[in-house]
XYZ file of C-alpha atoms in Angstrom:
592
model
C -166.726 13.547 20.969
C -163.875 12.618 23.607
C -163.563 14.779 26.782
C -161.209 14.731 29.702
C -162.781 15.728 33.065
C -159.900 15.761 35.543
C -156.513 14.514 36.504
C -153.576 13.591 34.325
C -153.012 11.195 31.689
C -150.983 8.262 33.078
C -148.752 5.888 31.084
C -146.533 2.599 32.189
C -143.933 1.855 29.956
C -142.566 -1.345 30.219
C -139.101 -1.550 28.418
C -138.377 -4.712 26.595
C -134.702 -4.489 24.721
C -134.547 -8.059 23.452
C -137.340 -7.383 21.125
C -136.862 -3.592 20.861
C -140.254 -2.909 22.067
C -142.300 -1.043 24.611
C -145.206 -1.889 25.993
C -147.521 0.972 26.940
C -150.498 0.901 29.293
C -152.388 4.319 29.241
C -154.961 5.365 31.551
C -157.268 8.067 30.616
C -159.462 9.336 33.558
C -163.211 10.343 33.386
C -163.619 10.021 29.665
C -167.012 10.120 28.199
C -168.737 9.234 24.907
C -166.065 8.364 22.269
C -162.555 8.880 23.348
C -160.179 9.889 20.582
C -156.435 9.098 21.265
C -153.546 9.718 18.543
C -149.919 9.913 17.729
C -148.687 13.360 16.625
C -148.280 13.999 12.879
C -145.033 15.804 13.512
C -143.143 17.187 16.434
C -141.529 20.646 16.982
C -138.144 21.470 15.221
C -138.877 18.791 12.365
C -141.216 20.494 10.329
C -142.649 17.686 8.223
C -145.893 15.115 8.490
C -144.387 11.673 9.508
C -145.900 8.392 10.242
C -145.246 8.461 13.834
C -147.769 6.081 14.577
C -146.931 3.550 12.003
C -144.824 1.289 14.813
C -147.777 0.907 17.052
C -149.846 -2.135 17.127
C -152.047 -4.491 19.310
C -153.928 -1.685 20.724
C -156.737 -2.699 23.112
C -159.137 -0.824 25.522
C -161.067 -1.465 28.521
C -163.274 0.483 30.985
C -163.056 0.859 34.773
C -164.671 -2.803 35.102
C -162.087 -4.550 33.005
C -164.776 -4.868 29.968
C -163.216 -4.698 26.504
C -164.311 -1.468 24.733
C -164.487 -1.083 20.890
C -161.742 0.253 19.123
C -161.419 1.444 15.342
C -158.682 3.531 13.490
C -159.652 6.951 12.868
C -157.439 8.776 10.440
C -154.121 7.997 9.618
C -152.364 8.314 13.302
C -155.777 7.766 15.554
C -157.792 5.578 17.137
C -161.732 5.876 18.461
C -162.826 4.274 21.476
C -166.379 3.836 21.680
C -168.793 3.541 24.974
C -166.043 5.200 27.257
C -167.937 6.075 30.603
C -165.359 6.755 33.258
C -161.774 5.489 33.409
C -160.312 4.250 30.193
C -157.288 1.950 30.046
C -155.591 1.327 26.850
C -152.620 -0.919 25.931
C -150.393 -1.035 23.079
C -147.008 -2.104 22.065
C -144.547 0.165 20.235
C -141.663 -1.015 18.060
C -138.762 0.994 18.821
C -135.922 0.022 16.305
C -136.401 2.539 13.550
C -133.374 4.645 12.987
C -135.359 6.595 10.506
C -137.720 7.967 13.074
C -135.332 7.902 15.789
C -134.910 11.445 15.989
C -138.620 12.003 16.752
C -139.267 9.008 18.550
C -136.002 7.769 20.014
C -134.354 4.091 19.659
C -134.123 1.340 21.753
C -131.064 -1.442 21.730
C -130.077 -4.268 23.479
C -128.212 -2.377 26.337
C -129.540 1.342 26.271
C -131.894 3.587 24.452
C -133.469 7.021 24.127
C -137.360 7.182 24.410
C -139.247 10.328 23.470
C -143.081 11.399 23.559
C -143.558 10.572 20.100
C -143.961 6.960 20.826
C -146.940 7.960 23.404
C -150.348 8.314 22.352
C -152.000 11.785 23.182
C -155.623 12.904 23.873
C -156.687 15.631 21.737
C -158.255 18.569 23.791
C -156.597 17.790 26.913
C -154.112 20.218 27.886
C -153.142 18.982 31.412
C -150.575 16.956 32.951
C -149.364 13.602 31.648
C -147.686 11.049 33.918
C -145.180 8.361 32.740
C -143.443 5.688 34.815
C -140.865 3.192 33.413
C -140.440 -0.676 34.112
C -136.692 -1.111 33.322
C -134.658 -4.110 32.901
C -132.521 -5.041 35.916
C -129.318 -2.444 36.383
C -130.869 0.097 33.742
C -129.917 3.475 34.600
C -132.211 6.506 33.684
C -130.853 10.098 32.815
C -133.730 12.283 32.560
C -133.505 16.402 31.839
C -135.179 19.052 33.672
C -138.729 20.162 32.687
C -140.817 17.490 34.596
C -141.581 16.617 38.122
C -139.914 13.483 39.394
C -142.770 11.893 41.285
C -141.174 8.331 42.012
C -137.890 6.638 41.221
C -138.483 5.923 37.437
C -141.779 8.043 37.156
C -142.476 11.726 36.170
C -145.138 14.419 35.798
C -145.121 16.657 32.716
C -147.224 19.712 32.710
C -148.463 19.085 29.145
C -148.204 16.606 26.213
C -145.737 19.126 24.612
C -143.212 19.024 27.333
C -143.315 15.196 27.356
C -142.842 15.358 23.709
C -139.837 17.552 24.147
C -137.945 15.632 26.778
C -135.892 12.675 25.450
C -135.290 10.150 28.130
C -131.938 8.125 28.221
C -131.985 4.593 29.638
C -129.727 1.709 30.185
C -125.696 1.814 29.679
C -124.197 4.819 29.041
C -121.146 7.234 29.393
C -122.182 10.295 31.401
C -120.024 13.313 31.603
C -121.285 16.476 33.921
C -119.855 20.177 34.032
C -120.941 22.856 35.925
C -121.321 26.148 33.917
C -121.831 28.982 36.710
C -123.894 26.811 38.918
C -125.876 25.154 36.359
C -125.368 21.472 35.458
C -124.694 20.383 31.911
C -124.706 16.650 31.237
C -123.495 14.979 28.241
C -124.795 11.217 27.606
C -122.968 9.349 25.173
C -124.904 6.516 24.055
C -121.930 4.642 22.321
C -118.385 5.163 21.932
C -115.977 5.537 18.989
C -112.081 5.615 18.471
C -110.679 8.215 20.648
C -113.234 8.196 23.346
C -111.358 7.918 26.247
C -108.682 10.527 25.433
C -110.912 13.183 23.371
C -114.196 13.281 25.363
C -112.859 15.782 27.658
C -111.543 18.146 25.073
C -114.628 17.832 23.006
C -116.837 18.594 25.947
C -114.333 21.570 26.835
C -115.022 23.243 23.487
C -118.723 22.566 23.686
C -118.657 24.473 27.041
C -116.922 27.201 25.780
C -119.560 27.835 23.037
C -122.129 27.384 25.880
C -120.483 30.112 27.654
C -120.721 32.685 24.817
C -124.511 32.404 24.747
C -124.594 32.619 28.698
C -122.719 35.866 28.044
C -125.233 37.132 25.519
C -128.185 36.340 27.300
C -126.989 37.017 30.725
C -128.560 33.649 32.147
C -129.726 30.358 31.279
C -133.402 29.574 30.801
C -133.285 26.196 32.538
C -132.368 24.347 35.744
C -129.825 21.744 33.997
C -129.184 20.858 30.346
C -128.345 17.686 28.537
C -126.787 16.656 25.394
C -127.877 13.293 24.113
C -125.248 12.154 21.993
C -124.433 9.077 19.644
C -121.626 8.274 17.055
C -123.860 5.818 15.340
C -123.550 6.611 11.486
C -127.305 5.851 11.580
C -128.323 8.659 14.134
C -129.066 11.505 11.945
C -129.963 13.681 14.688
C -130.039 17.431 15.299
C -133.140 18.165 17.099
C -133.210 20.682 19.994
C -135.628 20.267 23.107
C -136.484 22.254 26.111
C -133.916 21.432 28.233
C -131.931 19.041 26.139
C -131.079 18.147 22.275
C -130.321 14.925 20.334
C -127.299 14.992 18.389
C -125.849 12.581 15.873
C -121.887 12.586 15.396
C -119.690 11.325 12.753
C -118.113 8.139 14.008
C -114.722 9.744 13.286
C -115.676 12.786 15.776
C -112.701 12.149 17.916
C -110.232 11.224 15.222
C -110.862 13.766 12.356
C -110.329 17.479 13.113
C -112.913 18.693 10.519
C -115.431 16.338 12.210
C -114.467 17.536 15.707
C -114.966 21.039 14.509
C -118.527 20.022 13.118
C -119.620 18.386 16.239
C -118.784 21.432 18.119
C -120.812 23.447 16.000
C -123.875 21.020 15.816
C -123.909 21.470 19.717
C -123.571 24.970 19.485
C -126.646 25.199 16.880
C -128.904 23.287 18.790
C -128.051 25.065 22.188
C -128.816 28.393 20.772
C -132.306 26.980 20.276
C -132.830 26.910 23.905
C -133.698 30.623 23.594
C -134.475 30.833 19.981
C -137.334 28.828 19.112
C -137.678 26.601 22.113
C -139.031 29.647 24.207
C -138.986 32.612 21.837
C -141.100 31.287 19.032
C -142.398 32.913 15.756
C -146.294 32.787 15.351
C -147.935 30.600 15.782
C -145.568 28.079 17.278
C -146.691 28.879 20.842
C -149.848 27.135 20.007
C -148.885 24.060 18.371
C -151.158 21.922 16.550
C -149.875 18.447 16.619
C -152.513 17.016 14.050
C -152.643 19.630 11.166
C -149.410 20.982 11.643
C -148.237 24.766 12.871
C -147.227 27.013 9.895
C -145.029 29.840 10.529
C -143.252 32.689 8.692
C -140.556 32.921 11.057
C -138.123 29.978 10.473
C -135.561 32.140 8.953
C -135.043 33.654 12.252
C -135.371 30.596 14.311
C -133.105 28.297 12.367
C -131.215 31.185 10.211
C -130.126 33.180 13.181
C -129.344 29.983 15.115
C -126.814 29.064 11.933
C -125.409 32.391 11.980
C -124.585 31.768 15.987
C -123.549 28.324 15.446
C -120.770 29.827 13.355
C -119.972 32.850 15.430
C -119.864 31.251 18.815
C -117.354 28.627 17.217
C -115.587 31.568 15.940
C -115.405 33.224 19.220
C -113.944 30.113 20.860
C -111.322 29.434 18.379
C -112.805 26.580 16.579
C -112.631 28.756 13.338
C -111.026 32.089 12.620
C -112.353 35.338 11.526
C -111.572 34.770 7.893
C -113.065 31.576 8.086
C -116.317 32.966 9.461
C -116.541 35.686 6.682
C -115.842 32.765 4.049
C -118.909 30.684 5.478
C -121.371 33.642 5.380
C -119.988 34.349 1.517
C -120.476 30.904 0.436
C -123.928 30.163 2.010
C -124.982 33.315 0.136
C -123.060 32.159 -3.048
C -124.776 29.020 -2.970
C -128.305 30.603 -2.304
C -127.782 33.133 -5.284
C -126.757 30.453 -7.778
C -130.113 28.734 -7.569
C -132.918 30.072 -9.776
C -135.281 29.585 -6.732
C -133.231 32.614 -5.091
C -135.290 34.854 -7.395
C -138.505 33.194 -7.111
C -138.859 32.313 -3.234
C -138.474 34.851 -0.143
C -137.221 33.546 3.180
C -140.866 34.300 4.574
C -142.401 32.038 1.905
C -139.669 29.279 2.289
C -140.162 29.214 6.083
C -144.110 29.219 5.377
C -143.785 25.965 2.962
C -141.490 24.007 5.108
C -143.790 21.017 5.767
C -143.412 20.838 1.718
C -139.910 21.539 1.539
C -138.164 20.386 4.986
C -137.434 17.151 3.113
C -134.900 18.365 0.585
C -134.405 15.281 -1.198
C -136.982 16.010 -4.167
C -136.233 16.882 -7.847
C -136.941 20.572 -8.763
C -136.004 21.701 -5.195
C -133.312 24.165 -6.473
C -135.700 25.770 -8.529
C -138.813 26.245 -6.108
C -137.328 26.284 -2.762
C -134.279 28.367 -0.734
C -133.105 26.972 2.574
C -134.249 29.651 5.064
C -131.452 28.421 6.936
C -129.154 30.098 4.700
C -131.143 32.960 3.956
C -131.482 33.835 7.823
C -127.993 33.437 8.486
C -127.084 36.084 5.850
C -129.671 38.514 7.100
C -128.392 37.888 10.717
C -124.982 38.829 9.199
C -126.237 41.927 7.685
C -128.099 43.154 10.914
C -124.788 42.623 12.753
C -122.779 44.547 9.997
C -125.149 47.358 10.127
C -125.222 47.947 13.769
C -121.479 47.560 14.033
C -120.848 50.087 11.277
C -123.120 52.450 12.033
C -124.016 52.627 15.595
C -121.606 53.392 18.726
C -122.398 50.311 20.343
C -125.242 48.124 19.276
C -124.885 44.762 18.090
C -127.064 41.770 17.156
C -125.956 40.238 20.194
C -127.595 43.149 22.358
C -130.405 43.651 19.861
C -131.672 39.794 19.896
C -131.554 39.614 23.730
C -133.509 42.876 23.875
C -135.953 41.175 21.203
C -135.935 37.947 23.256
C -136.899 39.702 26.629
C -139.487 41.549 25.156
C -141.399 38.602 23.125
C -140.651 35.502 24.929
C -143.756 33.716 26.297
C -145.951 36.236 24.873
C -149.217 35.599 22.897
C -148.986 33.300 19.958
C -145.667 34.054 18.992
C -143.648 36.997 17.293
C -144.366 38.123 13.960
C -141.998 39.064 10.928
C -143.444 42.680 11.491
C -142.772 42.470 15.428
C -138.993 42.056 14.615
C -139.318 44.842 12.081
C -140.417 47.147 14.496
C -137.994 46.211 17.311
C -135.271 46.500 15.101
C -136.408 49.870 13.926
C -136.601 51.205 17.174
C -132.656 50.033 17.806
C -131.713 51.558 14.728
C -134.130 53.610 12.026
C -134.062 51.955 8.936
C -132.905 48.516 9.860
C -135.969 47.187 10.381
C -137.496 48.029 7.106
C -134.106 46.408 5.372
C -134.804 43.187 7.432
C -138.349 42.948 6.277
C -137.586 43.835 2.870
C -134.783 40.915 2.675
C -137.134 38.528 4.249
C -140.495 39.246 2.454
C -138.783 39.543 -1.207
C -137.040 37.011 -3.367
C -133.608 37.760 -4.468
C -133.302 40.743 -2.093
C -130.377 39.663 0.258
C -127.995 42.625 0.573
C -124.553 40.974 1.545
C -122.609 42.935 -1.165
C -123.732 45.919 0.817
C -122.876 44.925 4.210
C -119.377 43.619 3.459
C -118.468 46.941 2.113
C -119.998 48.602 5.223
C -117.386 46.496 7.105
C -114.312 47.569 4.888
C -114.348 44.785 2.116
C -114.177 45.453 -1.628
C -116.092 43.097 -3.151
C -115.253 41.741 -6.555
C -117.677 39.848 -8.948
C -116.437 37.506 -11.436
C -118.122 35.208 -14.252
C -117.622 31.558 -13.795
C -118.342 28.958 -16.320
C -121.248 26.699 -15.297
C -123.528 23.861 -16.854
C -126.237 23.998 -14.076
C -125.913 20.588 -12.388
C -126.047 20.362 -8.691
C -123.925 17.486 -7.020
C -124.418 16.818 -3.230
C -121.515 15.390 -1.217
C -123.859 12.946 0.635
C -125.108 11.228 -2.421
C -123.557 8.152 -4.526
C -120.749 9.849 -6.866
C -122.161 11.008 -9.985
C -125.811 11.224 -8.703
C -127.520 14.505 -10.286
C -129.217 16.056 -7.148
C -130.901 18.999 -8.885
C -130.636 20.523 -12.421
C -131.208 24.505 -12.589
C -134.087 25.025 -14.893
C -132.534 28.079 -16.579
C -129.205 26.450 -17.348
C -127.512 24.941 -20.170
C -128.060 21.614 -18.612
C -131.756 21.839 -18.582
C -131.680 23.114 -22.218
C -129.803 20.000 -23.170
C -132.669 17.701 -21.732
C -130.659 16.392 -18.544
C -133.113 15.638 -15.498
C -132.328 15.017 -11.668
C -131.918 11.925 -10.277
C -129.918 10.270 -13.003
C -126.116 8.866 -12.650
C -123.597 10.464 -14.816
C -121.334 7.567 -15.969
C -119.052 9.427 -18.465
C -117.735 12.676 -18.972
C -116.544 13.379 -22.725
C -116.109 9.700 -23.122
C -113.930 9.065 -19.832
C -115.441 7.566 -16.761
C -117.147 9.909 -14.325
C -115.557 11.517 -11.473
C -116.396 15.180 -9.931
C -112.800 16.636 -10.488
C -113.189 15.442 -14.340
C -116.215 16.949 -14.522
C -115.344 20.250 -12.893
C -112.105 20.698 -15.193
C -114.225 20.167 -18.431
C -116.665 22.500 -17.398
C -114.182 25.130 -16.420
C -112.213 24.568 -19.586
C -114.332 23.499 -22.628
C -117.041 25.497 -24.526
C -118.878 22.212 -24.483
C -119.354 19.071 -22.436
C -120.923 15.551 -23.267
C -122.294 13.460 -20.505
C -123.799 9.853 -20.539
C -126.506 9.549 -17.974
C -128.272 6.322 -16.802
C -131.499 7.190 -15.067
C -132.822 3.678 -13.589
C -132.695 1.718 -16.808
C -132.936 4.477 -19.353
C -129.544 5.761 -20.960
C -129.198 9.204 -22.676
C -126.404 11.418 -23.740
C -126.357 15.205 -23.528
C -124.041 17.956 -25.231
C -124.030 20.685 -22.761
C -123.023 24.055 -24.168
C -121.284 25.697 -21.144
C -122.595 29.004 -19.834
C -121.499 31.290 -17.319
C -122.988 32.899 -13.958
C -121.867 35.830 -11.953
C -121.033 35.792 -8.334
C -118.968 37.234 -5.592
C -115.636 36.146 -6.661
C -113.225 37.660 -3.976
C -113.083 39.868 -1.206
C -110.057 42.283 -0.523
C -109.658 44.607 2.286
C -110.267 48.123 1.757
C -111.002 49.432 5.256
C -109.478 51.354 8.305
C -107.550 49.985 11.227
C -110.687 50.860 13.474
C -113.015 48.920 11.145
C -110.468 45.758 11.388
C -110.793 46.392 15.274
C -114.461 46.072 15.277
C -114.077 42.876 13.242
C -111.705 41.229 15.637
C -113.818 42.469 18.676
C -117.073 41.176 16.841
C -115.513 37.369 16.365
C -113.267 37.253 19.268
C -110.168 36.573 17.026
C -107.492 38.502 15.381
C -108.037 40.461 12.256
C -105.751 42.934 11.005
C -105.398 42.453 7.266
C -103.042 44.754 5.312
C -104.446 47.263 2.621
C -105.403 45.032 -0.533
C -104.870 41.857 1.172
C -107.392 39.164 -0.192
C -109.648 37.298 2.196
C -109.697 33.445 1.042
C -113.161 32.080 0.167
C -112.346 28.621 0.439
C -114.109 27.699 3.699
C -117.543 26.295 3.627
C -119.055 23.609 5.305
C -122.708 22.450 5.853
C -123.421 19.790 8.181
C -127.013 19.311 6.210
C -124.835 18.255 3.357
C -122.705 20.387 0.674
C -124.371 20.944 -2.678
C -122.187 21.945 -5.376
C -123.372 23.821 -8.387
C -121.144 23.154 -11.378
């Protein structure tokens, strides 16, 4: 049994960019008996167990006299040091060039890098401070977000391992843009550059700053002394992970040359920044008492992530990145995608949240049948709250309600529960809390149609032909991401992970497949799954979905939507609202 009696755990980190490695020397004070140290099995915000300790090697231990102590592996991420009596010094090397693990653990290159606590071992049961000092190559700069006390030129003291894990440190050569937002410094650290960086970094930062200001207006102040966006345009940097006073964001390399990617980049920043309130400080139970070994399972990610998704779109609408019509279209299309899946009628947002350690990694066969995205479901629920409050009260909005909920529950207990949110919303507007808990705890219960009608829209349903194949835009063309198990494609024997090679005898392309399903009573596809070829004749079926919106509201209702979105909105009676805008930075999935 290990114990830490007093004092901080101290780490000295020697950065070796040529080898993409760090050498870590760790001093654990006053340890007695068997000392256990371990890598975390997951990091907050990335809800899946991961092999974060796989890149550590060469671990040794010595006591205060320099005598070597026996070390043995314990479990898949830990080590036991036997015979500890007094201070113990542990040394190891970590390889830091895994892009696959870079979001959780950082990355080290020849000229710069970003490191997080995911590379550093923790002492279970020690809830005190950790100190980290860096030995850097000559000329390497350091950018360190707030949240820790600087105790030397390149050394910081963190109040806990959690804060250490929550603080990405930028090292080496990078571009730094600093803005002042109402007296609070915001730093944008660009680890690399792309075409257009020289002329477009300024306008991009302007747009992000505008989104930042919408959240300050909503909450009244910032909950930190400063904030850092750690940015990369490397296509391998699939980042989007919030931290206590910073976030790591990976952009498309065409961020500055493609207007769509520019808008997505602003929205990603807005999403991660909203987490500074929603999940980094206001946490669903039990995320205020994190278990880095066994995981912390919560029912509330539909709020933590779903409400954040809602505000990523709303903030970017309020600042002019999107129009009011695009905002409405986004909500409808997120709902349409959810409702098209068999899982929508089987899995509630609460269940989806609590099972996230199983389904957070979305690349598995069958996901469309047994898991829904709590991001999407929570976004639709948040929209419904706002629609209800803006339609049925004089001045209440989700902005004011969520700020009040934040102020009531932030930092209290192990975190809030869905019932806490219900009770709070019920006090704001009778019936609203019960509505929200019903939608969150029941499968297939999202009331988007009713909420759109409250706002003044007439909702038109339509029957659309479908085969039940799910294609994802991020996969190689023709890859079958999923098959709806209630669909004609499933009945014909099609399985996910195959590659469609032909459609009715013609070489595959997606427009051809979509046309055939839309126009023909049956479609024949050839599929190659590994080395197995198969042919499937699919009898085209039909699905009902929201097919269109027309405006049937009053001038007062239109004015409320304009005030809500911060954009002009004054449609004529009977005017159709386009539903052609849908974008998901997790990847667009198309059900055909």
